[in-house]
PDB file of C-alpha atoms and ligand atoms in Angstrom:
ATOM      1  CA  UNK A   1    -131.880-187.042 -88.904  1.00 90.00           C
ATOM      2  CA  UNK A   2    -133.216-190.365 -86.943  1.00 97.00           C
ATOM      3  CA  UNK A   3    -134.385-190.700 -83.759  1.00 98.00           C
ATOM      4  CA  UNK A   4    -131.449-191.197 -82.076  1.00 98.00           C
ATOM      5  CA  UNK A   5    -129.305-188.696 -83.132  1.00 98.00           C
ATOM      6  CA  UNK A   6    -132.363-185.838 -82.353  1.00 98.00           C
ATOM      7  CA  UNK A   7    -132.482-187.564 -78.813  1.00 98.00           C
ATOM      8  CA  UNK A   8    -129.063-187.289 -78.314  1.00 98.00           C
ATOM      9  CA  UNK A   9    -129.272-182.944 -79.308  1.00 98.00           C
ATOM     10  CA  UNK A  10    -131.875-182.776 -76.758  1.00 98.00           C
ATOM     11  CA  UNK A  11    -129.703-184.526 -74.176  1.00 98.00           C
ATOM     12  CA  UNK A  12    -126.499-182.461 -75.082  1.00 98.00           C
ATOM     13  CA  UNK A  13    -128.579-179.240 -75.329  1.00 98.00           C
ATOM     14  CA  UNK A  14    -130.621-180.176 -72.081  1.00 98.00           C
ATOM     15  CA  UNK A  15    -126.642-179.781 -70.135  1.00 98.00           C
ATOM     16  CA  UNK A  16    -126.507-176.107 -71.104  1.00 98.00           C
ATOM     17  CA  UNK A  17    -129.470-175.075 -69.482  1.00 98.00           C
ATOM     18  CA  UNK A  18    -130.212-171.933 -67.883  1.00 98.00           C
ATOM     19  CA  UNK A  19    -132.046-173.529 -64.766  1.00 98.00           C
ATOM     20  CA  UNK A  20    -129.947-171.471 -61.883  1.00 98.00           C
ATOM     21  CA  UNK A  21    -132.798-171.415 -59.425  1.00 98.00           C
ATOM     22  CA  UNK A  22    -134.840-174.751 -59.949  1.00 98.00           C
ATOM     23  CA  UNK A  23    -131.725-176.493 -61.236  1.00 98.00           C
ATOM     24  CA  UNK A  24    -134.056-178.362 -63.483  1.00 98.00           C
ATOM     25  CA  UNK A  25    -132.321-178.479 -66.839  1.00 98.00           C
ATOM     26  CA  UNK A  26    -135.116-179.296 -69.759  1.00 98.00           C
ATOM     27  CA  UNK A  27    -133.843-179.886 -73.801  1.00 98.00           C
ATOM     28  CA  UNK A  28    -135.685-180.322 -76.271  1.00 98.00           C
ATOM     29  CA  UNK A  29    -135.005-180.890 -79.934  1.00 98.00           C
ATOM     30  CA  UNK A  30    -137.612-180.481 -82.580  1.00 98.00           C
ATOM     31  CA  UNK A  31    -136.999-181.615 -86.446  1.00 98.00           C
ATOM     32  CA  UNK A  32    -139.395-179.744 -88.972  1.00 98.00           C
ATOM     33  CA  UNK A  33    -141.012-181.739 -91.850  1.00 97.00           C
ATOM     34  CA  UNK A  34    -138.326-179.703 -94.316  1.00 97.00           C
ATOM     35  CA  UNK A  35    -135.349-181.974 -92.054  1.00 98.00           C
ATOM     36  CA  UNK A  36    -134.111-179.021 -90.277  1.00 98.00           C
ATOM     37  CA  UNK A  37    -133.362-178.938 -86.228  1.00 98.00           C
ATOM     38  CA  UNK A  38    -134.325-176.690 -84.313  1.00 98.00           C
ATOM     39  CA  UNK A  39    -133.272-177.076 -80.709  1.00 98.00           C
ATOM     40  CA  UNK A  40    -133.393-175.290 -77.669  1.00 98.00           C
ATOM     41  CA  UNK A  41    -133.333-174.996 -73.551  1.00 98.00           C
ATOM     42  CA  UNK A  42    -135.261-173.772 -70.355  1.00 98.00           C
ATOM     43  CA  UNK A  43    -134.301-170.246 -70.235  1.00 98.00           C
ATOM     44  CA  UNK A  44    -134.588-168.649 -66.472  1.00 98.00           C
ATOM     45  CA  UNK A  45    -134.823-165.664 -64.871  1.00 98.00           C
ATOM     46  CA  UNK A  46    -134.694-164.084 -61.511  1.00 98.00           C
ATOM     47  CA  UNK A  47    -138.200-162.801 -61.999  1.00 98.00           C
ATOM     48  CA  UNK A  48    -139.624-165.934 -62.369  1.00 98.00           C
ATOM     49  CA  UNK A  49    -142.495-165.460 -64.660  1.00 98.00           C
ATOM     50  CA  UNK A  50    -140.051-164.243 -66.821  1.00 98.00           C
ATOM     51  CA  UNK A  51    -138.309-167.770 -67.637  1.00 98.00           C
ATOM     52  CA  UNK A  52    -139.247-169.837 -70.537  1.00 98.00           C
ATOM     53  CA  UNK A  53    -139.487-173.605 -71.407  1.00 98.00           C
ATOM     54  CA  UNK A  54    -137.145-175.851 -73.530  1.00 98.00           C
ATOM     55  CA  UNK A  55    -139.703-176.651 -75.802  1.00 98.00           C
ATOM     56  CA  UNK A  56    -141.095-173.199 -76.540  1.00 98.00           C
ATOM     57  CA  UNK A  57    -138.052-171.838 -77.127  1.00 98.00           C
ATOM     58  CA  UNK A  58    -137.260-174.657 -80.017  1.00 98.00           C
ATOM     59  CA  UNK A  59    -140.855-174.138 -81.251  1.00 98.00           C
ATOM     60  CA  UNK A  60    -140.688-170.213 -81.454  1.00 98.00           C
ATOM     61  CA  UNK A  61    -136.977-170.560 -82.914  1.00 98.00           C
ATOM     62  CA  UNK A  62    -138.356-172.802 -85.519  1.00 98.00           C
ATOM     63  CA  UNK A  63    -141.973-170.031 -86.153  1.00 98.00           C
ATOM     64  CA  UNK A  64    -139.664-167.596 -85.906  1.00 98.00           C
ATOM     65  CA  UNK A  65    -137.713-168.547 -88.999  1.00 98.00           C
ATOM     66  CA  UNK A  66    -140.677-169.612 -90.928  1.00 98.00           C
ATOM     67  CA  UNK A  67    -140.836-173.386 -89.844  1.00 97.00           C
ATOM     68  CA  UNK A  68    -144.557-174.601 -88.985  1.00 96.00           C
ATOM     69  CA  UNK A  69    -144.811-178.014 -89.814  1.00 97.00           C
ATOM     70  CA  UNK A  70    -142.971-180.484 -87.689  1.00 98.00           C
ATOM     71  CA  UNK A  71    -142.361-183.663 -87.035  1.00 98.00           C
ATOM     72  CA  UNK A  72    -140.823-184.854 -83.983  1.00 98.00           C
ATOM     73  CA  UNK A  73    -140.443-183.502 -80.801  1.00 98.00           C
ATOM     74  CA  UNK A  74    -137.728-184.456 -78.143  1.00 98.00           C
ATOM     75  CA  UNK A  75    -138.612-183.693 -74.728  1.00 98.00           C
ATOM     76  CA  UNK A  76    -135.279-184.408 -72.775  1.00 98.00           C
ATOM     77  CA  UNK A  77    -134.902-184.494 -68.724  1.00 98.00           C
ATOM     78  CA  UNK A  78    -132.415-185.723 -66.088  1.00 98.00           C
ATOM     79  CA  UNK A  79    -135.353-187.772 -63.986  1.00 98.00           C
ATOM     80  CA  UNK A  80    -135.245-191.307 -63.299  1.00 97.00           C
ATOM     81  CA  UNK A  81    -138.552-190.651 -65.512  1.00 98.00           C
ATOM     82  CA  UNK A  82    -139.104-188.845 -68.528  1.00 98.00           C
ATOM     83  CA  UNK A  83    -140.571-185.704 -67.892  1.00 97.00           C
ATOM     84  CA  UNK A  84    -143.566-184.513 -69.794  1.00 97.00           C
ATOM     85  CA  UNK A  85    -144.730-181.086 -70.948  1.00 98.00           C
ATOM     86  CA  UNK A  86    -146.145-178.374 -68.993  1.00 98.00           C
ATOM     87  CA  UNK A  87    -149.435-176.990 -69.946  1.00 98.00           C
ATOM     88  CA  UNK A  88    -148.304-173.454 -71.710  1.00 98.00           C
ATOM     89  CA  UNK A  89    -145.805-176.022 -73.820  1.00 98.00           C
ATOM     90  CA  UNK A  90    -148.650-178.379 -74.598  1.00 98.00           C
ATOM     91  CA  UNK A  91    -150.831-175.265 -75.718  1.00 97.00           C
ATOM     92  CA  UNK A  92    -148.140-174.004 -78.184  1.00 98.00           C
ATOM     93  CA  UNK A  93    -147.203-177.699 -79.238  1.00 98.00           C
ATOM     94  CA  UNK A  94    -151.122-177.765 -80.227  1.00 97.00           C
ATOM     95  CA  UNK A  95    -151.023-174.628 -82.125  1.00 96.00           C
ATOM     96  CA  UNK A  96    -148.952-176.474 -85.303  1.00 93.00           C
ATOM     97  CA  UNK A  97    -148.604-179.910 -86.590  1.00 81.00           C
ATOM     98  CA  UNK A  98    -151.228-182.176 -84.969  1.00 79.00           C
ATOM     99  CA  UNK A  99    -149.451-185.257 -86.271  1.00 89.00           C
ATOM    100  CA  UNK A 100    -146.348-184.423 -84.615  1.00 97.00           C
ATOM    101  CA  UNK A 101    -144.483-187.213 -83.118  1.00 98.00           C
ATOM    102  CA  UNK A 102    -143.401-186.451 -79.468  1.00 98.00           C
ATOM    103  CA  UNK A 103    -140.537-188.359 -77.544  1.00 98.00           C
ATOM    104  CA  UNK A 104    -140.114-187.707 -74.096  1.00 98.00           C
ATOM    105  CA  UNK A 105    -136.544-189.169 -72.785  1.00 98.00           C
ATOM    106  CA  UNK A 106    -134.294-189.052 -70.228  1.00 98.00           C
ATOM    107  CA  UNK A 107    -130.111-188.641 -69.889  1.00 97.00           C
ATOM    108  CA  UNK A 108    -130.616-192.956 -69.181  1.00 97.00           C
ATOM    109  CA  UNK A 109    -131.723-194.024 -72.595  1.00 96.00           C
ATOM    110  CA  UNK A 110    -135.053-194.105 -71.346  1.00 98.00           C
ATOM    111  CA  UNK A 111    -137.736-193.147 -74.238  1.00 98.00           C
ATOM    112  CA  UNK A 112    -141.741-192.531 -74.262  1.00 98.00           C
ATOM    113  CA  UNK A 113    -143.613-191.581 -77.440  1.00 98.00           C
ATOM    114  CA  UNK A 114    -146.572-189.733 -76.850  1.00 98.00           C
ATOM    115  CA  UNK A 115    -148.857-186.988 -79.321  1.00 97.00           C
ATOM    116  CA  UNK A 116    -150.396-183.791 -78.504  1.00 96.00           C
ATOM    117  CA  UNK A 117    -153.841-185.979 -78.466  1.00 95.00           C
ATOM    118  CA  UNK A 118    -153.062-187.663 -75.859  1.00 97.00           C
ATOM    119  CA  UNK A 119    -150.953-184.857 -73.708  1.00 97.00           C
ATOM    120  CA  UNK A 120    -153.775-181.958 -74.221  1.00 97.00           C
ATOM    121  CA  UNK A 121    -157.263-183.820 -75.409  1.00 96.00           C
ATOM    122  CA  UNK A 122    -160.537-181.325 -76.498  1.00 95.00           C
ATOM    123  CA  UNK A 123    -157.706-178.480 -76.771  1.00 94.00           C
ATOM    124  CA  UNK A 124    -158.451-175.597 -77.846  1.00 94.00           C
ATOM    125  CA  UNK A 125    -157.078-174.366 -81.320  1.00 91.00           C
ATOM    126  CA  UNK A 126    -157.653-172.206 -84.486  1.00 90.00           C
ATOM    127  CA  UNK A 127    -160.689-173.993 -85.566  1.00 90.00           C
ATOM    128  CA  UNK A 128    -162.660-172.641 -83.215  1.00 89.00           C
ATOM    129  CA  UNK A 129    -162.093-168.756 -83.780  1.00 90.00           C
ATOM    130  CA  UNK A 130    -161.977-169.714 -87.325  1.00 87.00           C
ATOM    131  CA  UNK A 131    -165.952-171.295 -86.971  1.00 81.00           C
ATOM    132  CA  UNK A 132    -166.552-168.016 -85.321  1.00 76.00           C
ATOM    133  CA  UNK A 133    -165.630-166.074 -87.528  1.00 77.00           C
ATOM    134  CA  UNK A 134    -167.453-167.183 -89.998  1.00 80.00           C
ATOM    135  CA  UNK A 135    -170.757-166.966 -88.453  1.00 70.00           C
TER     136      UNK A 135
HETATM  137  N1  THU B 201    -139.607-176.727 -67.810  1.00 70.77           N
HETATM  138  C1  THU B 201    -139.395-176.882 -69.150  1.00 70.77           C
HETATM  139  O1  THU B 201    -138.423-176.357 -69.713  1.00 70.77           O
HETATM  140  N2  THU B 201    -140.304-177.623 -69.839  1.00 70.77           N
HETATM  141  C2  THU B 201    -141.414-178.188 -69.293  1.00 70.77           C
HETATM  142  O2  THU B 201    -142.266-178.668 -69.986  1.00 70.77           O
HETATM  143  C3  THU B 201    -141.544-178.254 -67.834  1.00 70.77           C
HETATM  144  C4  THU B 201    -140.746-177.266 -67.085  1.00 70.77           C
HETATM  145  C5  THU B 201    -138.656-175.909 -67.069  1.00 70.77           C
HETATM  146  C6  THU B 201    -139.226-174.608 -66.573  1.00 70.77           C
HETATM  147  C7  THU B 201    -138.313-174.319 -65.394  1.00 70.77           C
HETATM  148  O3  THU B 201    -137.146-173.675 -65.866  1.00 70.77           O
HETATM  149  C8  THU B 201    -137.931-175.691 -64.877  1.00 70.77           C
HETATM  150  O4  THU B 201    -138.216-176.607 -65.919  1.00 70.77           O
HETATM  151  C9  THU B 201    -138.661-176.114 -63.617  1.00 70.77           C
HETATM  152  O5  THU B 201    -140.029-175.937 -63.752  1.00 70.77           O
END
């Protein structure tokens, strides 16, 4: 799948959001190294602590049936900007593939490329419990 077609899934899946109380409809599209998409939406709830981001919910989708390394990330919005990550999603985003691409776009055509470097520098990941544990 190129570019384009993954930024047009995030755009489409971005419209079916479950956003009833900000109204803020995230997508976000994510192709694994293996060529597979996994996509999905900002999922709210009337307890909000309870909702859940676009891009965590294409990331866990993708964990949760056995996908780890990725490739590119589509971020989509409806802003006159692209929007960018929050910090939970750049936390998980950190967690696997540190050479992912990430594309953050809007419903105009509108397209920023951007890497987990850059969104969430001196982050803090496995390496670090792993150097622990072996002292
Ligand atoms: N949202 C995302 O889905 N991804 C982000 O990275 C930023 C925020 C969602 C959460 C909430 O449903 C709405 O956008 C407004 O914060």
């Amino acid at each position: 799948m190129n570019d384009k077609e993954l930024i047009e899934k995030a755009v489409e899946v971005m419209k079916q959001a479950y956003a009833p109380y900000s109204k803020f409809g995230v997508g976000a599209a994510l192709l694994t190294k293996s060529g597979k998409v996994f996509t999905g939406f900002n999922i709210e709830n009337s307890s909000y602590g309870a909702s859940v981001c676009a891009e965590r919910v294409a990331i866990f989708k993708a964990v949760s049936e056995g996908e780890k390394e990725f490739d590119t990330l589509v971020v989509a919005t409806g802003t006159d900007e692209p929007s960018s990550p929050c910090g939970i999603c750049r936390q998980v985003i950190s967690e696997f593939s540190n050479d992912l691409r990430i594309l953050l776009v809007n419903d105009k055509g509108k397209v920023i490329e951007t890497s987990i470097e850059k969104l969430l520098p001196l982050a803090f990941t496995k390496d670090k419990l792993e150097e622990r544990n072996k002292q």
